C-alpha cells in the first residue's frame, strides 16, 4: 500500500511537471508576434527572454537550498499557480512593461516548482528505480515544454493572442490536485543541509563528479535552449507562419523527451559513460547536415529534430547520479543541473542573437553544435 502511495506522489508530480513546463514553452513561437505587436526588435526581444530565463534558472539553486532547509510544499503549489497565470497572460501584454512583469513572475513560478519537485520524486522513489522514475519525471516536463509552443501558437492562430489567458485554468486545477495529493514533507525523515548556502555551493563544486555533471548540463543546455529561441525568427523571415513554427518546435522537444525516456534503457546496454559520449558527440555531425540543408526541407528539419534527441539523452542519468552523490543537497543540485545550467546560457543569448543577425543564423548555429 505504501508503494502505491509513493507512486501516486511521483505520478502526480510528473503530471504537474508536464503542466508547468507546458506554460514555460508558450513563449518562443509567439514572441516574434508579441514583439511586432508592441514594437520591439529581435535583439530587445531576446534580451527580455534572457532576463526572464535568468530569473528562473539562476535562482533555482537558491530556491532549492531553501526547499532542502524548509521541507514544505510551498514552492510546488505557488510555482504552478504563478507559471500558469502569468505565462498565459503574455497574450494580453500591450507594452514592454506588462511583458516584463508576466515574463519575470511566470518564470519565477517555474523556478519555484522544479528543485523541490525533483527532490520529492527522488525521495519517494526506490533506489533501484531512481533513474527510471527520474526519466519519467524529466520526460513529462520535456513533453510539456514541447507541447507549449503548439498550444500557444494554435490558440494565437485560431483565436488570437488575447485569448491565451484562458489557458491558465488547467494549471490552477493541477496546483489544487497536487496540494491534495503530495503529503506534508515534515512526515519524511529527509537529510537537511547543516551549512550556509555559500558553504553548500563550495561543497557541491568541490565534488569533482558533480561539477562535471553540472558542466555537461550547461553544454547540452547551450544547444537545446538556443536553437528554439533563434530559429523562429529565421523561419519567420523565410515565410513560415506561427502554426508551422509551433509544429517544428513541438517535434524538436518531443524528440528530446524521447531521448530522456530511452536513456535508462541505453544506460543498461552501454553504460553511463557511453550514454554521455553518445549524447555529446553526435550533435556536431547533425549540425553539419542541418547547415548543408539551410535549416529547411525534410533532411534539414529531421537533423534539427534529432539534435534534441541526442542533446537530452543523458539528462535523467545526469540528475539521478548527481543527487545520489550528494543526497543532503538534492533540491539544490536539481537547481544547478535543471536550472542554473540553462541560466548560464541565458547570459549568452543576446550576444548569440546579435552575432546571428550580423553573420547569419545558420553560420552561428553550426558553430554552436560543435560545443558539445
mmCIF file of N, CA, C and O in Angstrom, residues 128 132 262-272 275:
data_model
loop_
_atom_site.group_PDB
_atom_site.id
_atom_site.type_symbol
_atom_site.label_atom_id
_atom_site.label_comp_id
_atom_site.label_asym_id
_atom_site.label_seq_id
_atom_site.Cartn_x
_atom_site.Cartn_y
_atom_site.Cartn_z
ATOM 1 N N UNK A 128 16.480 1.448 -6.496
ATOM 2 C CA UNK A 128 16.674 0.678 -7.730
ATOM 3 C C UNK A 128 15.955 1.299 -8.929
ATOM 4 O O UNK A 128 16.225 0.948 -10.077
ATOM 5 N N UNK A 132 14.864 5.410 -13.537
ATOM 6 C CA UNK A 132 13.601 5.209 -14.259
ATOM 7 C C UNK A 132 12.584 6.278 -13.881
ATOM 8 O O UNK A 132 11.973 6.918 -14.749
ATOM 9 N N UNK A 262 14.308 7.075 -23.312
ATOM 10 C CA UNK A 262 15.121 5.932 -23.728
ATOM 11 C C UNK A 262 16.481 5.883 -23.031
ATOM 12 O O UNK A 262 17.200 4.890 -23.135
ATOM 13 N N UNK A 263 16.831 6.930 -22.297
ATOM 14 C CA UNK A 263 18.137 6.999 -21.643
ATOM 15 C C UNK A 263 18.410 5.829 -20.685
ATOM 16 O O UNK A 263 19.473 5.209 -20.769
ATOM 17 N N UNK A 264 17.485 5.488 -19.754
ATOM 18 C CA UNK A 264 17.768 4.372 -18.843
ATOM 19 C C UNK A 264 17.949 3.036 -19.573
ATOM 20 O O UNK A 264 18.743 2.203 -19.141
ATOM 21 N N UNK A 265 17.218 2.833 -20.667
ATOM 22 C CA UNK A 265 17.360 1.595 -21.445
ATOM 23 C C UNK A 265 18.748 1.519 -22.080
ATOM 24 O O UNK A 265 19.398 0.464 -22.065
ATOM 25 N N UNK A 266 19.193 2.639 -22.629
ATOM 26 C CA UNK A 266 20.518 2.671 -23.252
ATOM 27 C C UNK A 266 21.615 2.530 -22.200
ATOM 28 O O UNK A 266 22.652 1.885 -22.446
ATOM 29 N N UNK A 267 21.385 3.103 -21.025
ATOM 30 C CA UNK A 267 22.362 3.009 -19.929
ATOM 31 C C UNK A 267 22.622 1.547 -19.559
ATOM 32 O O UNK A 267 23.764 1.150 -19.318
ATOM 33 N N UNK A 268 21.576 0.728 -19.528
ATOM 34 C CA UNK A 268 21.733 -0.691 -19.186
ATOM 35 C C UNK A 268 22.536 -1.444 -20.233
ATOM 36 O O UNK A 268 23.235 -2.403 -19.926
ATOM 37 N N UNK A 269 22.445 -0.994 -21.478
ATOM 38 C CA UNK A 269 23.126 -1.691 -22.576
ATOM 39 C C UNK A 269 24.583 -1.266 -22.741
ATOM 40 O O UNK A 269 25.454 -2.095 -23.000
ATOM 41 N N UNK A 270 24.864 0.026 -22.627
ATOM 42 C CA UNK A 270 26.213 0.512 -22.965
ATOM 43 C C UNK A 270 26.947 1.159 -21.792
ATOM 44 O O UNK A 270 28.134 1.463 -21.908
ATOM 45 N N UNK A 271 26.247 1.415 -20.666
ATOM 46 C CA UNK A 271 26.889 2.034 -19.516
ATOM 47 C C UNK A 271 26.725 3.543 -19.492
ATOM 48 O O UNK A 271 26.463 4.171 -20.514
ATOM 49 N N UNK A 272 26.904 4.113 -18.282
ATOM 50 C CA UNK A 272 26.661 5.543 -18.080
ATOM 51 C C UNK A 272 27.599 6.407 -18.923
ATOM 52 O O UNK A 272 27.172 7.344 -19.591
ATOM 53 N N UNK A 275 26.689 6.616 -22.561
ATOM 54 C CA UNK A 275 25.491 7.435 -22.786
ATOM 55 C C UNK A 275 25.894 8.905 -22.927
ATOM 56 O O UNK A 275 25.416 9.616 -23.803
#
